[in-house]
Short mmCIF file of C-alpha atoms in Angstrom, two decimals:
data_model
loop_
_atom_site.label_atom_id
_atom_site.label_comp_id
_atom_site.label_asym_id
_atom_site.label_seq_id
_atom_site.Cartn_x
_atom_site.Cartn_y
_atom_site.Cartn_z
CA MET B 1 6.84 -132.12 80.83
CA THR B 2 8.18 -132.31 84.33
CA PRO B 3 5.68 -132.01 86.98
CA GLY B 4 4.55 -128.51 87.73
CA THR B 5 5.30 -126.55 90.87
CA GLU B 6 2.49 -124.07 91.96
CA ALA B 7 2.67 -121.39 94.47
CA THR B 8 -0.19 -120.03 96.62
CA PRO B 9 -1.43 -116.95 94.98
CA ARG B 10 -0.56 -113.83 96.49
CA PRO B 11 -1.69 -110.24 96.23
CA ALA B 12 -0.75 -108.63 92.75
CA LEU B 13 2.83 -107.44 92.62
CA THR B 14 4.06 -103.89 92.04
CA ALA B 15 7.46 -104.55 90.24
CA THR B 16 9.08 -102.58 87.82
CA VAL B 17 11.21 -103.79 84.95
CA THR B 18 14.31 -101.83 86.20
CA GLY B 19 13.66 -103.07 89.77
CA LEU B 20 13.73 -106.59 88.33
CA LEU B 21 16.72 -106.07 86.32
CA SER B 22 18.70 -104.46 89.22
CA GLU B 23 18.14 -107.81 91.08
CA ILE B 24 20.28 -109.69 88.34
CA ALA B 25 22.64 -106.80 87.66
CA GLY B 26 25.56 -108.56 89.50
CA THR B 27 24.95 -111.96 87.97
CA GLY B 28 27.46 -113.07 85.42
CA THR B 29 29.41 -109.95 85.28
CA ASP B 30 32.42 -109.94 83.06
CA THR B 31 35.56 -108.50 84.54
CA VAL B 32 37.85 -109.08 81.62
CA ARG B 33 35.46 -108.22 78.56
CA GLY B 34 32.89 -105.89 80.53
CA GLY B 35 29.25 -106.50 80.26
CA TYR B 36 27.84 -109.87 81.15
CA THR B 37 28.75 -113.51 80.22
CA ARG B 38 26.15 -116.05 80.86
CA PRO B 39 26.50 -118.92 78.75
CA VAL B 40 23.80 -121.72 78.89
CA TYR B 41 24.01 -123.88 81.98
CA SER B 42 26.74 -121.74 83.39
CA THR B 43 26.70 -120.92 87.06
CA ALA B 44 25.44 -117.39 86.09
CA GLU B 45 22.68 -118.80 83.81
CA LEU B 46 21.48 -121.35 86.32
CA ASP B 47 21.26 -118.61 88.96
CA LEU B 48 19.03 -116.65 86.66
CA ARG B 49 16.90 -119.63 85.97
CA GLU B 50 16.37 -119.80 89.77
CA TRP B 51 15.58 -116.09 89.97
CA PHE B 52 13.03 -116.46 87.19
CA ILE B 53 11.45 -119.40 89.12
CA GLY B 54 11.21 -117.72 92.06
CA GLN B 55 9.60 -114.64 90.53
CA ALA B 56 7.18 -116.72 88.78
CA THR B 57 6.14 -118.72 91.81
CA GLN B 58 5.81 -115.48 93.58
CA ARG B 59 3.13 -114.53 90.99
CA GLY B 60 1.17 -117.86 91.65
CA LEU B 61 2.44 -119.22 88.16
CA THR B 62 2.57 -122.85 87.54
CA VAL B 63 6.36 -123.39 86.51
CA GLU B 64 7.49 -126.40 84.50
CA THR B 65 10.63 -127.22 82.51
CA ASP B 66 10.00 -128.82 79.10
CA ARG B 67 12.08 -131.66 77.42
CA ASN B 68 14.35 -129.31 76.11
CA GLY B 69 15.32 -127.15 79.08
CA ALA B 70 13.07 -124.16 78.51
CA ILE B 71 11.09 -122.90 81.71
CA TRP B 72 7.38 -122.10 81.22
CA ALA B 73 5.42 -120.12 83.76
CA TRP B 74 1.70 -120.60 83.38
CA TRP B 75 -1.10 -118.26 84.31
CA ASP B 76 -4.02 -121.04 83.64
CA VAL B 77 -7.71 -120.43 83.06
CA PRO B 78 -10.31 -122.06 85.17
CA GLY B 79 -10.16 -125.90 84.38
CA GLY B 80 -6.51 -125.69 83.56
CA GLY B 81 -6.87 -126.09 79.64
CA ARG B 82 -3.99 -124.83 77.72
CA SER B 83 -5.08 -124.78 74.15
CA ASN B 84 -4.74 -121.47 72.16
CA SER B 85 -2.34 -120.12 74.77
CA LEU B 86 -0.78 -116.66 74.61
CA VAL B 87 2.93 -117.00 75.16
CA THR B 88 5.59 -114.29 75.71
CA GLY B 89 9.20 -114.15 77.03
CA SER B 90 12.60 -114.44 75.73
CA HIS B 91 16.02 -115.83 76.95
CA LEU B 92 18.55 -115.28 79.99
CA ASP B 93 21.87 -116.52 78.43
CA SER B 94 24.22 -113.97 76.76
CA ILE B 95 27.16 -113.69 74.28
CA PRO B 96 30.67 -113.33 75.95
CA GLY B 97 30.83 -109.85 77.33
CA GLY B 98 26.77 -108.94 76.28
CA GLY B 99 24.82 -106.14 77.36
CA ALA B 100 22.37 -106.18 80.13
CA PHE B 101 19.27 -106.08 78.16
CA ASP B 102 19.39 -108.69 75.33
CA GLY B 103 17.20 -111.32 76.67
CA PRO B 104 16.64 -110.16 80.23
CA LEU B 105 14.44 -107.23 79.20
CA GLY B 106 11.94 -109.38 77.51
CA VAL B 107 11.71 -111.84 80.64
CA ALA B 108 11.43 -108.83 83.14
CA SER B 109 8.99 -107.23 81.05
CA ALA B 110 6.91 -110.29 80.76
CA LEU B 111 6.72 -110.69 84.34
CA VAL B 112 5.88 -107.01 84.97
CA ALA B 113 3.10 -107.46 82.16
CA VAL B 114 1.66 -110.34 84.08
CA ASP B 115 1.36 -108.06 87.13
CA ILE B 116 -0.30 -105.46 85.16
CA LEU B 117 -2.92 -108.08 83.71
CA LYS B 118 -3.37 -109.76 87.22
CA ALA B 119 -4.35 -106.29 88.37
CA ARG B 120 -6.99 -105.91 85.42
CA MET B 121 -8.54 -109.38 85.81
CA ASP B 122 -8.95 -112.15 88.26
CA THR B 123 -8.40 -114.81 85.71
CA PRO B 124 -7.21 -114.94 81.95
CA THR B 125 -9.60 -115.63 79.24
CA ARG B 126 -6.80 -117.41 77.39
CA PRO B 127 -4.07 -119.40 79.09
CA LEU B 128 -0.86 -117.04 79.28
CA ALA B 129 2.80 -118.46 79.65
CA VAL B 130 5.92 -116.67 80.23
CA VAL B 131 8.78 -118.76 78.79
CA VAL B 132 12.58 -118.43 79.11
CA PHE B 133 14.34 -120.28 76.07
CA PRO B 134 17.86 -121.95 76.59
CA GLU B 135 20.66 -121.16 74.47
CA GLU B 136 19.23 -118.29 72.36
CA GLU B 137 22.69 -116.90 71.53
CA GLY B 138 24.40 -120.15 70.75
CA SER B 139 27.50 -119.03 72.63
CA ARG B 140 28.23 -122.25 74.07
CA PHE B 141 27.15 -124.71 71.71
CA GLY B 142 27.19 -122.93 68.47
CA VAL B 143 23.71 -123.16 67.29
CA ALA B 144 21.62 -120.03 67.96
CA CYS B 145 17.99 -120.36 69.35
CA LEU B 146 18.78 -124.13 70.40
CA GLY B 147 15.98 -124.53 72.71
CA SER B 148 13.21 -123.37 70.11
CA ARG B 149 14.78 -124.94 67.33
CA LEU B 150 14.55 -128.28 69.40
CA LEU B 151 11.05 -127.63 70.28
CA THR B 152 9.96 -126.85 66.71
CA GLY B 153 12.06 -129.76 65.07
CA ALA B 154 14.20 -127.21 63.34
CA ILE B 155 17.28 -128.97 64.29
CA ASP B 156 17.78 -132.72 64.31
CA PRO B 157 18.02 -134.18 67.83
CA ASP B 158 21.22 -136.20 67.28
CA LYS B 159 22.78 -133.24 65.90
CA ALA B 160 21.88 -131.24 68.94
CA ARG B 161 23.19 -134.18 71.25
CA ASN B 162 26.58 -134.19 69.71
CA LEU B 163 27.17 -130.53 69.65
CA ARG B 164 30.33 -129.63 71.64
CA ASP B 165 31.26 -126.57 73.71
CA PRO B 166 34.81 -125.17 73.61
CA ASP B 167 35.84 -127.52 76.52
CA GLY B 168 34.64 -130.64 74.36
CA SER B 169 31.58 -131.22 76.61
CA THR B 170 28.58 -132.44 74.43
CA PHE B 171 25.13 -130.87 74.78
CA ALA B 172 23.90 -134.41 75.81
CA ASP B 173 26.27 -134.65 78.59
CA THR B 174 25.57 -130.97 79.67
CA ALA B 175 21.89 -131.19 79.49
CA LYS B 176 22.07 -134.64 81.50
CA ALA B 177 24.07 -132.85 84.23
CA ASN B 178 21.40 -130.30 84.57
CA GLY B 179 18.28 -132.48 84.92
CA ILE B 180 17.47 -132.76 81.17
CA ASP B 181 17.38 -136.47 79.70
CA PRO B 182 19.01 -135.92 76.24
CA ARG B 183 17.24 -138.99 74.94
CA PHE B 184 13.96 -136.97 74.98
CA VAL B 185 15.11 -133.72 73.39
CA GLY B 186 13.57 -132.74 70.30
CA LYS B 187 10.30 -131.67 68.60
CA ASP B 188 7.43 -131.24 71.19
CA ASP B 189 4.10 -131.40 69.21
CA LYS B 190 1.87 -131.40 72.24
CA LEU B 191 3.59 -128.43 73.59
CA LEU B 192 4.00 -126.79 70.29
CA GLY B 193 0.20 -127.34 69.59
CA GLN B 194 -0.77 -125.39 72.75
CA ILE B 195 0.69 -122.19 71.53
CA GLY B 196 -2.00 -119.88 69.81
CA ALA B 197 0.32 -116.79 69.56
CA PHE B 198 3.74 -115.88 70.70
CA VAL B 199 4.78 -112.24 71.43
CA GLU B 200 8.40 -111.55 72.40
CA LEU B 201 9.47 -108.16 73.63
CA HIS B 202 13.33 -107.43 73.06
CA VAL B 203 15.55 -104.45 73.04
CA GLU B 204 16.10 -103.10 69.62
CA GLN B 205 19.55 -104.03 68.30
CA GLY B 206 19.94 -101.01 66.05
CA ARG B 207 19.00 -97.37 65.49
CA GLY B 208 15.54 -97.28 64.06
CA LEU B 209 13.85 -96.06 66.98
CA ILE B 210 16.55 -93.45 67.56
CA ASP B 211 16.07 -92.23 64.28
CA LEU B 212 12.30 -92.14 64.65
CA ASP B 213 12.62 -90.78 68.08
CA GLN B 214 9.88 -93.41 69.19
CA PRO B 215 10.15 -95.61 72.37
CA ILE B 216 8.38 -98.88 70.90
CA ALA B 217 8.12 -100.47 67.67
CA ILE B 218 6.37 -103.56 66.16
CA ALA B 219 8.62 -106.02 64.02
CA SER B 220 7.92 -106.87 60.61
CA SER B 221 10.46 -109.33 59.77
CA ILE B 222 14.02 -110.81 60.37
CA LEU B 223 16.68 -111.04 57.89
CA GLY B 224 17.85 -114.55 56.85
CA HIS B 225 20.96 -115.27 58.53
CA GLY B 226 23.42 -118.30 59.11
CA ARG B 227 26.47 -119.26 60.59
CA TRP B 228 29.50 -121.10 58.96
CA ARG B 229 32.83 -122.55 60.23
CA LEU B 230 35.75 -121.98 57.95
CA SER B 231 38.82 -124.29 58.87
CA VAL B 232 42.08 -123.25 57.18
CA HIS B 233 44.76 -125.94 57.24
CA GLY B 234 48.41 -125.08 56.84
CA GLN B 235 51.72 -126.63 58.19
CA GLY B 236 52.41 -126.14 61.82
CA ASN B 237 56.01 -125.28 62.47
CA HIS B 238 58.62 -123.22 64.74
CA ALA B 239 58.34 -119.58 64.31
CA GLY B 240 62.24 -119.00 64.84
CA THR B 241 63.56 -121.61 62.47
CA THR B 242 61.23 -121.53 59.77
CA LEU B 243 62.01 -119.04 56.71
CA MET B 244 59.16 -116.77 55.47
CA ALA B 245 59.55 -118.37 52.01
CA ASP B 246 59.03 -122.04 53.61
CA ARG B 247 55.78 -121.17 55.42
CA HIS B 248 52.48 -122.54 54.84
CA ASP B 249 50.82 -120.23 57.60
CA PRO B 250 46.93 -120.71 57.83
CA MET B 251 46.76 -117.54 60.01
CA VAL B 252 47.82 -115.29 57.12
CA ALA B 253 45.42 -117.03 54.89
CA ALA B 254 42.67 -116.60 57.37
CA ALA B 255 43.59 -112.82 57.75
CA ARG B 256 43.28 -112.43 53.92
CA MET B 257 40.12 -114.09 54.08
CA VAL B 258 38.51 -112.26 56.52
CA THR B 259 39.32 -108.75 54.78
CA GLY B 260 37.94 -110.39 51.55
CA ILE B 261 34.85 -111.33 53.34
CA ARG B 262 34.33 -107.48 54.26
CA ASP B 263 34.82 -106.40 50.70
CA ILE B 264 32.21 -109.16 49.39
CA ALA B 265 29.74 -107.86 51.78
CA ARG B 266 30.56 -104.19 51.01
CA ASN B 267 29.73 -105.11 47.32
CA GLN B 268 26.28 -106.55 47.95
CA ALA B 269 23.52 -103.97 48.98
CA ASN B 270 21.94 -104.90 52.34
CA ALA B 271 24.47 -107.43 53.07
CA ARG B 272 26.07 -108.09 56.35
CA ALA B 273 29.00 -110.53 56.77
CA THR B 274 30.87 -110.59 60.01
CA VAL B 275 33.84 -112.67 61.35
CA GLY B 276 33.86 -112.55 65.35
CA ARG B 277 35.62 -115.51 66.43
CA LEU B 278 38.83 -116.79 65.25
CA GLN B 279 40.77 -119.67 67.03
CA PRO B 280 44.28 -120.92 66.07
CA VAL B 281 45.56 -124.32 66.73
CA PRO B 282 47.62 -124.93 68.75
CA GLY B 283 47.74 -121.28 69.59
CA GLY B 284 51.27 -120.59 70.93
CA THR B 285 53.04 -117.17 70.51
CA ASN B 286 56.09 -118.78 69.05
CA VAL B 287 54.29 -121.38 66.90
CA ILE B 288 53.14 -121.34 63.36
CA ALA B 289 49.72 -122.42 63.46
CA SER B 290 48.66 -125.90 61.76
CA ARG B 291 44.96 -124.86 61.78
CA VAL B 292 42.82 -121.65 62.08
CA ASP B 293 39.32 -121.92 62.42
CA PHE B 294 36.91 -118.88 62.22
CA TRP B 295 33.32 -118.47 62.26
CA LEU B 296 31.24 -116.37 59.65
CA ASP B 297 27.80 -114.58 60.05
CA VAL B 298 26.14 -113.74 56.78
CA ARG B 299 22.67 -111.93 56.51
CA HIS B 300 20.52 -110.57 53.92
CA PRO B 301 16.96 -110.13 53.42
CA ASP B 302 16.74 -112.36 50.15
CA ASP B 303 17.77 -115.96 51.14
CA ALA B 304 19.14 -116.54 47.55
CA VAL B 305 21.40 -113.63 48.01
CA THR B 306 22.57 -115.10 51.44
CA ALA B 307 23.39 -118.33 49.65
CA ALA B 308 25.23 -116.51 46.73
CA LEU B 309 27.39 -114.60 49.22
CA VAL B 310 28.41 -117.73 51.01
CA GLU B 311 29.38 -119.36 47.92
CA ASN B 312 31.57 -116.34 46.76
CA ILE B 313 33.08 -116.19 50.07
CA HIS B 314 33.90 -119.93 49.81
CA ALA B 315 35.26 -119.52 46.34
CA GLN B 316 37.49 -116.64 47.21
CA ALA B 317 38.76 -118.52 50.48
CA ARG B 318 39.67 -121.53 48.01
CA LEU B 319 41.84 -119.35 45.95
CA ILE B 320 43.44 -117.38 48.94
CA ALA B 321 44.28 -120.88 50.61
CA ALA B 322 45.78 -122.10 47.49
CA GLU B 323 48.14 -119.04 47.44
CA GLU B 324 49.26 -119.45 50.70
CA GLY B 325 50.01 -123.32 50.27
CA CYS B 326 47.12 -124.16 52.63
CA ARG B 327 43.53 -125.66 52.17
CA VAL B 328 40.16 -124.44 53.53
CA ASP B 329 36.96 -126.25 54.56
CA LEU B 330 33.39 -124.65 55.05
CA ARG B 331 30.82 -126.10 57.10
CA GLU B 332 27.33 -124.94 57.88
CA GLU B 333 26.48 -124.59 61.64
CA SER B 334 22.99 -122.99 61.28
CA LEU B 335 20.89 -121.30 58.79
CA SER B 336 17.57 -119.43 59.16
CA PRO B 337 15.57 -118.10 56.40
CA THR B 338 13.99 -114.63 56.19
CA VAL B 339 11.10 -114.51 58.63
CA HIS B 340 7.89 -112.32 57.86
CA PHE B 341 5.85 -112.17 61.14
CA ASP B 342 2.27 -113.12 61.15
CA PRO B 343 0.23 -110.35 59.44
CA GLY B 344 -2.75 -111.06 61.17
CA LEU B 345 -1.05 -110.80 64.70
CA GLN B 346 0.96 -107.87 63.42
CA LYS B 347 -2.47 -106.10 62.60
CA GLU B 348 -3.84 -106.96 66.02
CA LEU B 349 -0.65 -105.35 67.73
CA GLN B 350 -1.01 -102.24 65.36
CA LEU B 351 -4.68 -101.85 66.71
CA ALA B 352 -3.61 -102.12 70.23
CA LEU B 353 -0.60 -100.03 69.71
CA PRO B 354 -1.49 -97.54 66.99
CA GLN B 355 1.45 -95.05 67.68
CA ALA B 356 4.04 -97.78 67.27
CA PRO B 357 6.13 -97.95 63.96
CA VAL B 358 6.86 -100.97 62.11
CA LEU B 359 10.48 -102.00 61.71
CA ASP B 360 12.49 -104.94 60.42
CA THR B 361 15.51 -106.37 62.10
CA GLY B 362 18.88 -107.89 61.21
CA ALA B 363 19.06 -109.76 64.59
CA GLY B 364 17.76 -113.55 65.03
CA HIS B 365 15.35 -114.32 67.85
CA ASP B 366 13.33 -117.43 69.24
CA ALA B 367 10.12 -115.64 67.65
CA GLY B 368 11.68 -116.11 64.28
CA VAL B 369 12.30 -119.69 64.87
CA LEU B 370 8.64 -120.28 65.94
CA ALA B 371 7.20 -118.35 63.27
CA PRO B 372 6.86 -121.03 60.49
CA PHE B 373 4.86 -123.11 63.22
CA VAL B 374 2.64 -120.44 65.23
CA PRO B 375 1.75 -117.08 64.77
CA THR B 376 4.43 -114.79 66.05
CA ALA B 377 5.07 -111.02 66.66
CA MET B 378 7.93 -108.69 68.34
CA ILE B 379 7.96 -105.48 70.10
CA PHE B 380 11.18 -103.62 70.20
CA VAL B 381 12.24 -101.23 73.06
CA ARG B 382 14.49 -98.33 72.10
CA ASN B 383 18.14 -98.65 72.53
CA PRO B 384 19.39 -95.18 72.84
CA SER B 385 23.10 -96.12 72.41
CA GLY B 386 22.12 -98.03 69.00
CA VAL B 387 24.80 -100.79 70.13
CA SER B 388 23.86 -104.23 71.27
CA HIS B 389 25.82 -107.50 72.00
CA SER B 390 28.11 -105.16 73.80
CA PRO B 391 28.33 -103.41 77.32
CA GLU B 392 27.12 -100.30 75.38
CA GLU B 393 23.63 -101.68 74.98
CA HIS B 394 21.17 -99.60 76.98
CA VAL B 395 17.65 -98.86 77.61
CA ILE B 396 16.41 -95.92 79.60
CA ASP B 397 14.03 -96.57 82.67
CA GLU B 398 11.12 -94.88 81.32
CA ASP B 399 11.35 -96.71 78.05
CA ALA B 400 11.59 -100.01 79.96
CA GLU B 401 8.47 -99.29 81.84
CA THR B 402 6.79 -98.25 78.72
CA GLY B 403 7.54 -101.50 77.06
CA ALA B 404 6.19 -103.74 79.75
CA GLN B 405 3.14 -101.68 79.75
CA THR B 406 2.82 -102.06 76.03
CA LEU B 407 3.23 -105.56 76.25
CA ALA B 408 0.56 -105.87 78.73
CA ASP B 409 -1.75 -103.74 76.60
CA ALA B 410 -0.94 -105.91 73.51
CA LEU B 411 -1.49 -109.17 75.33
CA HIS B 412 -4.84 -107.93 76.98
CA GLY B 413 -6.10 -106.95 73.38
CA LEU B 414 -5.44 -110.62 72.24
CA MET B 415 -7.32 -111.96 75.19
CA ALA B 416 -10.33 -110.03 73.80
#
């Protein structure tokens, strides 16, 4: 831990979730894609970190940054002990061209929940922290939930240090440039052992609450999911002088593989398979590519089915590559098994929130990474568009405030 900074306590604030989100609405806007682009340690994400630190210190919270770059804002009990702490929060980074609520809604709601709790009690009966995890989306270094994976030891520190962003910068160099000593990234048993429960509020990334006509839900589980990179190797050549019959074009092979992936997933109930990023090398308009890299996201409730889907996709890709005079390699970049949230904590949330339905989700979260190590739970807030990872993602003001109130009620109940 770096030394904490503690502000002089002030009277309870009366912030709203929508008010807090409006303060950052101009940060990281993407004029090309629409929405927001806030990769970890970018100017936009650093500005959001400073915004969060400012909000936390205004509330008299003690702010610390851990060895992996996560920011913790503590409301301590008298005496300062932090065992069996309640933790809430989310992330501030985004995918390229993401929506306004994925991540920041959970952070803003946590801050408002602190305001509500401070109005109810002078001091907490359990230590409470609001956390901002870095690189949750994995949009810069390719591994989702990197901050929580490092905290829990779910990723090897050497692998993390050597991750590279699209510009070739390593995670180690980028972390060092932003005040994090890369020698010490990795599992933090002391910090992890202080967490008694983690409750993450998040915008729902689907239509469950729309169809139920409810503003809030409690999460039951997260589908198992992973990311793989396929590299299709062919022969780079001139677009004008190379006859069609003489080509070994990895772009053609990759295109066939992408449609094949769709067909394989359609034939498996409850499967999702997505190719959302494709990168030709060298990438010229009048050049037959020498290599095409593309990234595969596969999800299913049964981890064995996920593994079988990826193997089927790889086998089909090898056949297609051979037919096009190419070859293909597949490499796993991250894999998260299906997560079932802590049943005891889920039951306590249901007691505090008796009207809330229980839903599963196909989206990954830091709460899912923490789940094997500490009791975790999630609260979802209705997204009336049903669309996420897109500028169309939305939360109406009333639901946003209901979410923060719900989170405060849940945390209050867990303090009893």
